[in-house]
């Protein structure tokens, strides 16, 4: 191979190496491969011209050409690896976005966006049971004055019973104390006041809603929880009406094999008062850890309206009598679905939500 041709080969190799370094895509790389080392490349042309050389010259020129080809092929391979690396990383970035879409499409939509949570569903089911028994459903404020939450319910300031409902006090600079309601019982007062104002007695209502207490959440308590209150004000209402209502509700909601019982208790707004218990739904009455071996679980309180409450709202206790009850909606959900720890209701764990 003449010196001029060898210099040309060196220049070709150096130019080619610079070109390969600058390749920006795998497509450009494939084109460069063909034009630098393919059948129509200068290398191939030189290769073909070897035949015209003397055997010695042919051998050394052939070796130079082989070396040049290997150099270019290695450079092309290295550049190809680098370009494929970039392409892989770009694809990963694109796929990461696509994965976001997959989560929304494949995981969230099949769950049904906007589906009611267990507490909301339980509330609706409870309302249905009471509506079927002839009750109306009413609503009340969650932010109350001290008068509605306590005083009108026969719990004067500094009464020891206030300790039963440790609450969040809200300072609005108001002369009257404002609290987040600790139970749904203040809604009784609103309903009775409205019925007096509109001369629309009797009342047969249930009042579900959110309540707040300064409690530390544990397996059976939440600081924000839900109750459903019941109120009947009518003529000649007796304790038997109360017991029958509780028993009918219990069997309708929990099933025919779950019974209710009333145990004497104290609440300032009812007289006599009772705690209302149902057969433990975990052991079906046999006795287990959840019910401390008694076979019964406390659900709420109830009793005959205290004359002091009727008087506070201006209802004539000689003409009207009534009963009230109140119990936890979250507790109902826990009992009916055997939820070991009530905090599952607010954890928003998809594995829990999917089951309900
Ligand atoms: N409000 C009471 C509580 O949260 C429960 C209760 C007891 C409601 C007796 C009533 C009742 O209506 O008559 O502890």
mmCIF file of C-alpha atoms in Angstrom, residues 119 142 149 164-169 179-184 209-227 328 330-331 341-347:
data_model
loop_
_atom_site.group_PDB
_atom_site.id
_atom_site.type_symbol
_atom_site.label_atom_id
_atom_site.label_comp_id
_atom_site.label_asym_id
_atom_site.label_seq_id
_atom_site.Cartn_x
_atom_site.Cartn_y
_atom_site.Cartn_z
ATOM 1 C CA UNK A 119 -69.129 4.716 58.761
ATOM 2 C CA UNK A 142 -71.578 20.096 65.402
ATOM 3 C CA UNK A 149 -74.414 20.540 74.926
ATOM 4 C CA UNK A 164 -68.170 12.083 81.392
ATOM 5 C CA UNK A 165 -67.813 14.283 78.317
ATOM 6 C CA UNK A 166 -64.379 15.871 78.277
ATOM 7 C CA UNK A 167 -64.641 18.253 75.378
ATOM 8 C CA UNK A 168 -62.880 20.702 73.085
ATOM 9 C CA UNK A 169 -63.773 24.260 74.056
ATOM 10 C CA UNK A 179 -67.863 23.590 72.360
ATOM 11 C CA UNK A 180 -67.537 20.902 69.738
ATOM 12 C CA UNK A 181 -70.492 18.743 70.674
ATOM 13 C CA UNK A 182 -69.541 15.731 72.759
ATOM 14 C CA UNK A 183 -72.671 13.774 71.866
ATOM 15 C CA UNK A 184 -75.715 14.061 69.607
ATOM 16 C CA UNK A 209 -73.897 12.918 63.299
ATOM 17 C CA UNK A 210 -70.307 13.583 64.174
ATOM 18 C CA UNK A 211 -69.176 14.156 67.756
ATOM 19 C CA UNK A 212 -65.904 15.125 69.407
ATOM 20 C CA UNK A 213 -64.231 14.264 72.678
ATOM 21 C CA UNK A 214 -60.839 14.982 74.122
ATOM 22 C CA UNK A 215 -60.018 11.267 74.058
ATOM 23 C CA UNK A 216 -56.863 9.505 72.984
ATOM 24 C CA UNK A 217 -57.870 7.109 70.182
ATOM 25 C CA UNK A 218 -57.560 3.413 71.048
ATOM 26 C CA UNK A 219 -59.051 0.119 69.841
ATOM 27 C CA UNK A 220 -62.547 1.157 70.991
ATOM 28 C CA UNK A 221 -62.480 4.992 70.983
ATOM 29 C CA UNK A 222 -61.899 7.782 68.474
ATOM 30 C CA UNK A 223 -61.622 11.484 69.318
ATOM 31 C CA UNK A 224 -63.894 12.237 66.350
ATOM 32 C CA UNK A 225 -66.690 9.710 66.203
ATOM 33 C CA UNK A 226 -70.349 9.340 65.280
ATOM 34 C CA UNK A 227 -73.510 8.817 67.260
ATOM 35 C CA UNK A 328 -72.099 5.020 68.663
ATOM 36 C CA UNK A 330 -68.629 3.584 64.727
ATOM 37 C CA UNK A 331 -69.202 1.068 67.521
ATOM 38 C CA UNK A 341 -59.329 -1.951 66.216
ATOM 39 C CA UNK A 342 -61.614 1.009 65.564
ATOM 40 C CA UNK A 343 -58.708 3.125 64.332
ATOM 41 C CA UNK A 344 -58.947 1.127 61.073
ATOM 42 C CA UNK A 345 -61.965 3.357 60.319
ATOM 43 C CA UNK A 346 -59.753 6.438 59.997
ATOM 44 C CA UNK A 347 -56.458 4.939 58.792
#
